[in-house]
Tab-separated table of C-alpha atoms in Angstrom:
chain	number	residue	atom	x	y	z
R	5	UNK	CA	-89.880	63.329	-6.038
R	6	UNK	CA	-90.625	60.750	-3.402
R	7	UNK	CA	-89.119	61.356	0.017
R	8	UNK	CA	-86.579	58.808	1.407
R	9	UNK	CA	-88.051	56.428	3.988
R	10	UNK	CA	-86.464	56.737	7.426
R	11	UNK	CA	-85.064	53.642	9.134
R	12	UNK	CA	-84.194	51.746	5.892
R	13	UNK	CA	-80.782	50.139	5.360
R	14	UNK	CA	-79.004	49.326	2.089
R	15	UNK	CA	-81.187	48.043	-0.705
R	16	UNK	CA	-84.204	49.275	1.265
R	17	UNK	CA	-83.915	46.736	4.134
R	18	UNK	CA	-85.524	47.895	7.389
R	19	UNK	CA	-82.933	48.730	10.099
R	20	UNK	CA	-83.937	45.840	12.494
R	21	UNK	CA	-83.461	43.275	9.729
R	22	UNK	CA	-80.040	44.741	8.932
R	23	UNK	CA	-78.934	44.282	12.562
R	24	UNK	CA	-80.076	40.646	12.536
R	25	UNK	CA	-78.116	40.025	9.326
R	26	UNK	CA	-74.947	41.534	10.828
R	27	UNK	CA	-75.281	39.367	13.941
R	28	UNK	CA	-75.661	36.228	11.802
R	29	UNK	CA	-72.497	37.134	9.862
R	30	UNK	CA	-70.593	37.645	13.127
R	31	UNK	CA	-71.675	34.245	14.470
R	32	UNK	CA	-70.672	32.607	11.186
R	33	UNK	CA	-67.186	34.145	11.373
R	34	UNK	CA	-66.730	32.905	14.929
R	35	UNK	CA	-67.731	29.360	13.943
R	36	UNK	CA	-65.177	29.279	11.122
R	37	UNK	CA	-62.347	29.403	13.694
R	38	UNK	CA	-59.545	31.823	14.567
R	39	UNK	CA	-57.966	33.909	11.849
R	40	UNK	CA	-54.158	33.643	11.473
R	41	UNK	CA	-52.282	36.407	13.159
R	42	UNK	CA	-51.132	39.191	10.904
R	43	UNK	CA	-47.917	38.422	9.138
R	44	UNK	CA	-47.921	34.731	10.265
R	45	UNK	CA	-49.040	32.227	7.689
R	46	UNK	CA	-51.649	34.035	5.609
R	47	UNK	CA	-52.046	32.730	2.071
R	48	UNK	CA	-50.363	35.800	0.636
R	49	UNK	CA	-47.999	36.509	3.545
R	50	UNK	CA	-44.264	36.960	3.083
R	51	UNK	CA	-43.555	33.763	5.040
R	52	UNK	CA	-45.723	31.687	2.689
R	53	UNK	CA	-44.259	33.069	-0.503
R	54	UNK	CA	-40.542	33.443	0.310
R	55	UNK	CA	-38.372	30.352	-0.416
R	56	UNK	CA	-37.370	28.284	2.630
R	57	UNK	CA	-33.808	28.622	3.895
R	58	UNK	CA	-31.658	25.487	3.604
R	59	UNK	CA	-31.290	23.538	6.866
R	60	UNK	CA	-28.275	24.506	8.933
R	61	UNK	CA	-25.340	22.105	9.141
R	62	UNK	CA	-25.370	20.188	12.387
R	63	UNK	CA	-22.673	21.262	14.852
R	64	UNK	CA	-19.764	18.881	15.554
R	65	UNK	CA	-21.234	17.645	18.810
R	66	UNK	CA	-24.649	17.035	17.297
R	67	UNK	CA	-25.981	13.515	17.859
R	68	UNK	CA	-26.726	13.348	14.131
R	69	UNK	CA	-23.027	13.392	13.157
R	70	UNK	CA	-20.960	10.218	12.755
R	71	UNK	CA	-18.165	11.737	14.871
R	72	UNK	CA	-17.944	14.416	17.531
R	73	UNK	CA	-15.191	16.293	15.664
R	74	UNK	CA	-16.172	18.263	12.585
R	75	UNK	CA	-12.927	17.614	10.681
R	76	UNK	CA	-13.457	13.856	11.042
R	77	UNK	CA	-17.050	14.179	9.842
R	78	UNK	CA	-15.760	15.977	6.755
R	79	UNK	CA	-13.256	13.187	6.042
R	80	UNK	CA	-15.988	10.571	6.503
R	81	UNK	CA	-18.286	12.393	4.076
R	82	UNK	CA	-15.446	12.686	1.548
R	83	UNK	CA	-14.763	8.943	1.784
R	84	UNK	CA	-18.432	8.210	1.128
R	85	UNK	CA	-18.376	10.479	-1.924
R	86	UNK	CA	-15.330	8.557	-3.212
R	87	UNK	CA	-17.451	5.382	-2.953
R	88	UNK	CA	-14.901	3.279	-1.113
R	89	UNK	CA	-15.867	-0.354	-0.677
R	90	UNK	CA	-17.953	-1.243	2.402
R	91	UNK	CA	-14.991	-3.045	3.999
R	92	UNK	CA	-12.635	-0.106	3.472
R	93	UNK	CA	-15.263	2.287	4.810
R	94	UNK	CA	-15.643	0.189	7.947
R	95	UNK	CA	-11.853	0.129	8.388
R	96	UNK	CA	-11.686	3.899	7.894
R	97	UNK	CA	-14.497	4.358	10.416
R	98	UNK	CA	-12.501	2.421	13.025
R	99	UNK	CA	-9.329	4.422	12.281
R	100	UNK	CA	-11.195	7.729	12.612
R	101	UNK	CA	-12.788	6.580	15.880
R	102	UNK	CA	-9.306	5.803	17.224
R	103	UNK	CA	-8.026	9.178	16.017
R	104	UNK	CA	-10.934	10.922	17.724
R	105	UNK	CA	-10.306	9.067	20.997
R	106	UNK	CA	-6.606	9.989	20.924
R	107	UNK	CA	-7.332	13.644	20.112
R	108	UNK	CA	-9.738	14.025	23.021
R	109	UNK	CA	-7.163	12.377	25.305
R	110	UNK	CA	-4.544	14.837	24.041
R	111	UNK	CA	-6.848	17.818	24.713
R	112	UNK	CA	-7.136	16.662	28.318
R	113	UNK	CA	-3.344	16.367	28.594
R	114	UNK	CA	-2.885	19.797	27.061
R	115	UNK	CA	-5.325	21.336	29.559
R	116	UNK	CA	-3.203	19.828	32.344
R	117	UNK	CA	-0.011	21.223	30.781
R	118	UNK	CA	1.445	17.786	29.992
R	119	UNK	CA	2.382	18.339	26.323
R	120	UNK	CA	4.612	21.379	26.557
R	121	UNK	CA	6.904	20.400	23.685
R	122	UNK	CA	3.923	19.598	21.435
R	123	UNK	CA	5.241	16.149	20.535
R	124	UNK	CA	1.978	14.325	21.291
R	125	UNK	CA	0.132	16.813	19.100
R	126	UNK	CA	2.676	16.279	16.326
R	127	UNK	CA	2.182	12.515	16.610
R	128	UNK	CA	-1.584	12.943	16.212
R	129	UNK	CA	-0.971	14.996	13.071
R	130	UNK	CA	1.314	12.293	11.684
R	131	UNK	CA	-1.235	9.576	12.446
R	132	UNK	CA	-3.933	11.517	10.630
R	133	UNK	CA	-1.614	11.958	7.641
R	134	UNK	CA	-1.135	8.184	7.514
R	135	UNK	CA	-4.925	7.674	7.553
R	136	UNK	CA	-5.409	10.201	4.738
R	137	UNK	CA	-2.803	8.513	2.549
R	138	UNK	CA	-3.976	5.000	3.418
R	139	UNK	CA	-7.522	5.612	2.154
R	140	UNK	CA	-6.729	8.061	-0.661
R	141	UNK	CA	-8.140	11.101	1.170
R	142	UNK	CA	-5.039	13.287	0.860
R	143	UNK	CA	-5.941	14.538	-2.618
R	144	UNK	CA	-3.034	12.852	-4.368
R	145	UNK	CA	-3.704	11.164	-7.679
R	146	UNK	CA	-1.438	8.246	-6.830
R	147	UNK	CA	-2.971	7.661	-3.424
R	148	UNK	CA	-3.777	4.019	-2.826
R	149	UNK	CA	-6.372	2.647	-0.453
R	150	UNK	CA	-4.832	-0.365	1.242
R	151	UNK	CA	-7.122	-2.904	2.852
R	152	UNK	CA	-5.709	-4.671	5.894
R	153	UNK	CA	-8.100	-7.576	5.423
R	154	UNK	CA	-8.141	-8.521	1.775
R	155	UNK	CA	-11.248	-10.408	0.696
R	156	UNK	CA	-9.893	-11.293	-2.704
R	157	UNK	CA	-8.686	-14.737	-3.631
R	158	UNK	CA	-4.905	-15.150	-3.984
R	159	UNK	CA	-5.510	-16.034	-7.628
R	160	UNK	CA	-6.730	-12.452	-8.145
R	161	UNK	CA	-3.400	-10.963	-7.164
R	162	UNK	CA	-2.697	-7.304	-6.528
R	163	UNK	CA	0.796	-6.037	-7.043
R	164	UNK	CA	2.984	-6.394	-3.967
R	165	UNK	CA	4.949	-3.324	-5.161
R	166	UNK	CA	8.280	-4.744	-4.035
R	167	UNK	CA	10.392	-7.015	-6.308
R	168	UNK	CA	11.696	-8.921	-3.267
R	169	UNK	CA	8.166	-9.739	-2.115
R	170	UNK	CA	7.068	-10.662	-5.632
R	171	UNK	CA	9.999	-13.074	-5.888
R	172	UNK	CA	9.248	-14.675	-2.499
R	173	UNK	CA	5.560	-15.071	-3.338
R	174	UNK	CA	6.313	-16.671	-6.715
R	175	UNK	CA	8.747	-19.098	-5.056
R	176	UNK	CA	6.215	-20.079	-2.387
R	177	UNK	CA	3.388	-20.454	-4.907
R	178	UNK	CA	5.372	-22.784	-7.155
R	179	UNK	CA	7.173	-24.738	-4.417
R	180	UNK	CA	4.399	-27.247	-3.790
R	181	UNK	CA	4.929	-26.895	-0.014
R	182	UNK	CA	1.651	-25.082	0.645
R	183	UNK	CA	-1.968	-26.176	0.545
R	184	UNK	CA	-4.536	-23.769	-0.877
R	185	UNK	CA	-5.489	-22.712	2.682
R	186	UNK	CA	-1.833	-22.110	3.565
R	187	UNK	CA	-1.311	-20.096	0.390
R	188	UNK	CA	-4.303	-17.915	1.319
R	189	UNK	CA	-2.826	-17.424	4.786
R	190	UNK	CA	0.608	-16.564	3.346
R	191	UNK	CA	-0.969	-14.108	0.908
R	192	UNK	CA	-2.600	-12.286	3.846
R	193	UNK	CA	0.844	-12.009	5.443
R	194	UNK	CA	2.289	-10.519	2.257
R	195	UNK	CA	-0.572	-8.022	2.017
R	196	UNK	CA	-0.154	-7.050	5.655
R	197	UNK	CA	3.575	-6.522	5.101
R	198	UNK	CA	2.885	-4.315	2.074
R	199	UNK	CA	0.539	-2.181	4.168
R	200	UNK	CA	3.145	-1.775	6.912
R	201	UNK	CA	5.762	-0.652	4.392
R	202	UNK	CA	3.317	1.831	2.881
R	203	UNK	CA	2.475	3.325	6.288
R	204	UNK	CA	6.182	3.569	7.123
R	205	UNK	CA	6.876	5.476	3.891
R	206	UNK	CA	3.989	7.877	4.555
R	207	UNK	CA	5.245	8.496	8.093
R	208	UNK	CA	8.807	9.039	6.842
R	209	UNK	CA	7.602	11.601	4.297
R	210	UNK	CA	5.460	13.357	6.926
R	211	UNK	CA	8.398	13.602	9.314
R	212	UNK	CA	10.628	14.984	6.563
R	213	UNK	CA	8.122	17.763	5.832
R	214	UNK	CA	7.815	18.523	9.572
R	215	UNK	CA	11.579	18.834	9.936
R	216	UNK	CA	11.767	21.235	6.993
R	217	UNK	CA	9.115	23.454	8.567
R	218	UNK	CA	10.874	23.444	11.940
R	219	UNK	CA	14.199	24.400	10.384
R	220	UNK	CA	12.531	27.397	8.751
R	221	UNK	CA	10.638	28.516	11.866
R	222	UNK	CA	12.941	27.921	14.844
R	223	UNK	CA	15.726	30.444	15.308
R	224	UNK	CA	19.340	29.185	15.130
R	225	UNK	CA	19.806	29.667	18.887
R	226	UNK	CA	16.968	27.261	19.699
R	227	UNK	CA	17.533	24.643	17.033
R	228	UNK	CA	20.131	22.489	18.811
R	229	UNK	CA	18.120	21.899	22.014
R	230	UNK	CA	14.531	21.691	20.704
R	231	UNK	CA	15.353	19.816	17.515
R	232	UNK	CA	17.353	17.192	19.402
R	233	UNK	CA	14.427	16.362	21.735
R	234	UNK	CA	11.777	16.302	19.024
R	235	UNK	CA	13.760	14.384	16.434
R	236	UNK	CA	14.788	11.755	18.961
R	237	UNK	CA	11.127	10.951	19.665
R	238	UNK	CA	10.134	10.995	15.994
R	239	UNK	CA	12.957	8.812	14.812
R	240	UNK	CA	12.453	6.378	17.684
R	241	UNK	CA	8.961	5.750	16.289
R	242	UNK	CA	10.383	5.265	12.793
R	243	UNK	CA	13.059	2.955	14.157
R	244	UNK	CA	10.460	0.772	15.900
R	245	UNK	CA	8.401	0.508	12.730
R	246	UNK	CA	11.440	-0.328	10.610
R	247	UNK	CA	12.526	-3.006	13.075
R	248	UNK	CA	9.084	-4.575	12.843
R	249	UNK	CA	9.169	-4.479	9.037
R	250	UNK	CA	12.593	-6.153	8.925
R	251	UNK	CA	11.487	-8.855	11.349
R	252	UNK	CA	8.350	-9.492	9.302
R	253	UNK	CA	10.359	-9.723	6.078
R	254	UNK	CA	12.760	-12.239	7.635
R	255	UNK	CA	9.766	-14.326	8.682
R	256	UNK	CA	8.202	-14.152	5.189
R	257	UNK	CA	11.490	-15.243	3.645
R	258	UNK	CA	11.778	-18.177	6.036
R	259	UNK	CA	8.177	-19.336	5.559
R	260	UNK	CA	8.363	-18.931	1.771
R	261	UNK	CA	11.362	-21.252	1.643
R	262	UNK	CA	10.423	-23.791	4.328
R	263	UNK	CA	6.633	-23.706	4.466
R	264	UNK	CA	4.491	-23.571	7.600
R	265	UNK	CA	5.686	-25.801	10.395
R	266	UNK	CA	3.676	-27.486	13.096
R	267	UNK	CA	5.144	-25.023	15.608
R	268	UNK	CA	3.114	-22.153	14.187
R	269	UNK	CA	1.480	-20.363	17.115
R	270	UNK	CA	-0.916	-18.035	15.328
R	271	UNK	CA	-2.621	-17.549	11.969
R	272	UNK	CA	-3.352	-13.807	11.799
R	273	UNK	CA	-0.439	-11.643	10.500
R	274	UNK	CA	-0.936	-8.859	13.052
R	275	UNK	CA	-0.886	-11.381	15.899
R	276	UNK	CA	2.218	-13.075	14.479
R	277	UNK	CA	3.979	-9.692	14.412
R	278	UNK	CA	3.015	-8.967	18.012
R	279	UNK	CA	4.176	-12.398	19.187
R	280	UNK	CA	7.539	-12.064	17.455
R	281	UNK	CA	8.036	-8.624	19.032
R	282	UNK	CA	6.934	-9.874	22.447
R	283	UNK	CA	9.429	-12.751	22.385
R	284	UNK	CA	12.270	-10.307	21.744
R	285	UNK	CA	11.099	-7.873	24.455
R	286	UNK	CA	11.969	-7.705	28.131
R	287	UNK	CA	9.034	-9.850	29.341
R	288	UNK	CA	9.454	-12.364	32.126
R	289	UNK	CA	8.333	-15.944	31.442
R	290	UNK	CA	5.125	-15.351	33.380
R	291	UNK	CA	4.418	-12.086	31.521
R	292	UNK	CA	5.135	-13.728	28.176
R	293	UNK	CA	2.747	-16.586	28.909
R	294	UNK	CA	0.050	-14.122	29.960
R	295	UNK	CA	0.664	-12.146	26.749
R	296	UNK	CA	0.366	-15.340	24.685
R	297	UNK	CA	-3.081	-16.037	26.167
R	298	UNK	CA	-4.205	-12.501	25.462
R	299	UNK	CA	-3.020	-12.839	21.867
R	300	UNK	CA	-5.228	-15.922	21.488
R	301	UNK	CA	-8.244	-13.866	22.547
R	302	UNK	CA	-7.143	-11.072	20.214
R	303	UNK	CA	-6.844	-13.476	17.286
R	304	UNK	CA	-10.370	-14.778	17.961
R	305	UNK	CA	-11.615	-11.185	17.912
R	306	UNK	CA	-9.887	-10.572	14.570
R	307	UNK	CA	-11.397	-13.746	13.086
R	308	UNK	CA	-14.861	-12.600	14.148
R	309	UNK	CA	-14.212	-9.202	12.565
R	310	UNK	CA	-12.994	-10.847	9.357
R	311	UNK	CA	-16.179	-12.939	9.272
R	312	UNK	CA	-18.375	-9.854	9.509
R	313	UNK	CA	-16.298	-8.076	6.865
R	314	UNK	CA	-16.900	-10.947	4.445
R	315	UNK	CA	-20.614	-11.005	5.277
R	316	UNK	CA	-20.786	-7.245	4.748
R	317	UNK	CA	-19.204	-7.549	1.310
R	318	UNK	CA	-21.599	-10.359	0.341
R	319	UNK	CA	-24.570	-8.343	1.634
R	320	UNK	CA	-23.435	-5.324	-0.365
R	321	UNK	CA	-23.263	-7.332	-3.583
R	322	UNK	CA	-26.661	-8.909	-2.911
R	323	UNK	CA	-28.237	-5.517	-2.166
R	324	UNK	CA	-26.983	-4.108	-5.460
R	325	UNK	CA	-28.410	-7.156	-7.249
R	326	UNK	CA	-31.810	-6.846	-5.526
R	327	UNK	CA	-32.039	-3.090	-6.154
R	328	UNK	CA	-31.797	-3.702	-9.881
R	329	UNK	CA	-35.106	-5.634	-9.764
R	330	UNK	CA	-36.979	-2.934	-7.867
R	331	UNK	CA	-39.016	-5.102	-5.459
R	332	UNK	CA	-39.530	-2.601	-2.576
R	333	UNK	CA	-40.159	-5.197	0.132
R	334	UNK	CA	-37.169	-7.304	-0.886
R	335	UNK	CA	-34.931	-4.233	-1.141
R	336	UNK	CA	-36.079	-3.020	2.289
R	337	UNK	CA	-35.226	-6.357	3.954
R	338	UNK	CA	-31.779	-6.415	2.369
R	339	UNK	CA	-31.121	-2.816	3.367
R	340	UNK	CA	-31.960	-3.627	6.978
R	341	UNK	CA	-29.593	-6.607	6.979
R	342	UNK	CA	-26.838	-4.581	5.317
R	343	UNK	CA	-27.228	-1.759	7.863
R	344	UNK	CA	-27.008	-4.258	10.724
R	345	UNK	CA	-23.853	-5.870	9.295
R	346	UNK	CA	-22.313	-2.466	8.592
R	347	UNK	CA	-22.845	-1.304	12.180
R	348	UNK	CA	-21.515	-4.559	13.655
R	349	UNK	CA	-18.438	-4.454	11.397
R	350	UNK	CA	-17.683	-0.864	12.449
R	351	UNK	CA	-18.046	-1.775	16.115
R	352	UNK	CA	-15.757	-4.806	15.850
R	353	UNK	CA	-13.239	-2.874	13.738
R	354	UNK	CA	-12.900	-0.256	16.464
R	355	UNK	CA	-12.501	-2.921	19.169
R	356	UNK	CA	-9.805	-4.707	17.135
R	357	UNK	CA	-7.824	-1.512	16.539
R	358	UNK	CA	-8.130	-0.431	20.170
R	359	UNK	CA	-6.956	-3.869	21.364
R	360	UNK	CA	-4.069	-3.775	18.858
R	361	UNK	CA	-3.034	-0.345	20.117
R	362	UNK	CA	-3.107	-1.524	23.741
R	363	UNK	CA	-1.031	-4.642	23.001
R	364	UNK	CA	1.486	-2.674	20.932
R	365	UNK	CA	1.804	-0.171	23.762
R	366	UNK	CA	2.619	-2.938	26.248
R	367	UNK	CA	5.383	-4.245	23.984
R	368	UNK	CA	6.740	-0.737	23.404
R	369	UNK	CA	6.908	-0.058	27.140
R	370	UNK	CA	8.685	-3.377	27.704
R	371	UNK	CA	11.218	-2.512	24.996
R	372	UNK	CA	11.894	0.919	26.450
R	373	UNK	CA	12.461	-0.610	29.883
R	374	UNK	CA	15.397	-2.478	28.371
R	375	UNK	CA	17.156	0.784	27.586
């Protein structure tokens, strides 16, 4: 039997050649680059083969959210799922922005101990309830989304939901005293009045539920004092709204019978309401004249908002039409225009509602000074 040769590696390679081969392999491994650390990204590692976790929901204050408050983000997402029209979505966006502003203001007051009876908090809750009912977000099957700026033609009539209003509208329409432009203007006034009545009814129902809860929670010894303070504030708000509704109805009745006169100050229903209230408030002549000028600026702002609302609706219809043809470049251009109009409409809607709130507050303070 032949003896084994000393100094031979595997397969009979001499030992020096084996060392050279090992060095070449080491150099080759170094040239290929760093190996992934153990347990971090190897082809068969747990990280590579386990399913990815879903992304976490952004916190309320995240810059990616539409609003800073989570509950308002949830309402906004629900409205989008309900596929409200672009105009109604922009109106809802403005209402939610106002609600958010008021809630943050209330939190500051609460921190300073300025809402001890909780009435401002209760008012915020009532306002939110009105928003939910107005846009059909309260979960009720009969909820109706009411648009404050109807884009439809008067010929395509919605129900006014009040026999008295229906009768007045029919009389005006058949009287021959109105041009087509005046009929369109009058129809906007009727729609605005219907919205005000709807909001009043929602507020009345909300207050009734609140009173029932208070009667069940507050002990009999506390009811007389606390209930008197709270109910006075709540019913004062209802009384103001009802007064405004009655004044608006009297105006609609007068215009429906007589037509529009040359003395008409304003065109926009919300501005007309404010002017009528201002004239019956405790303003001096100088204050009233200043208020009149501000209303002119406010009406111009509303007209600009109405213009963008109409353009948004047109853009929405055009985008749907273009998407059906599938031309990517054409669709992309229309999407960009629609996004621009949508953002501008939201911005103007918020400014209009904020201005309306400020003007209404001035009238309310003037009225209370009379008492």
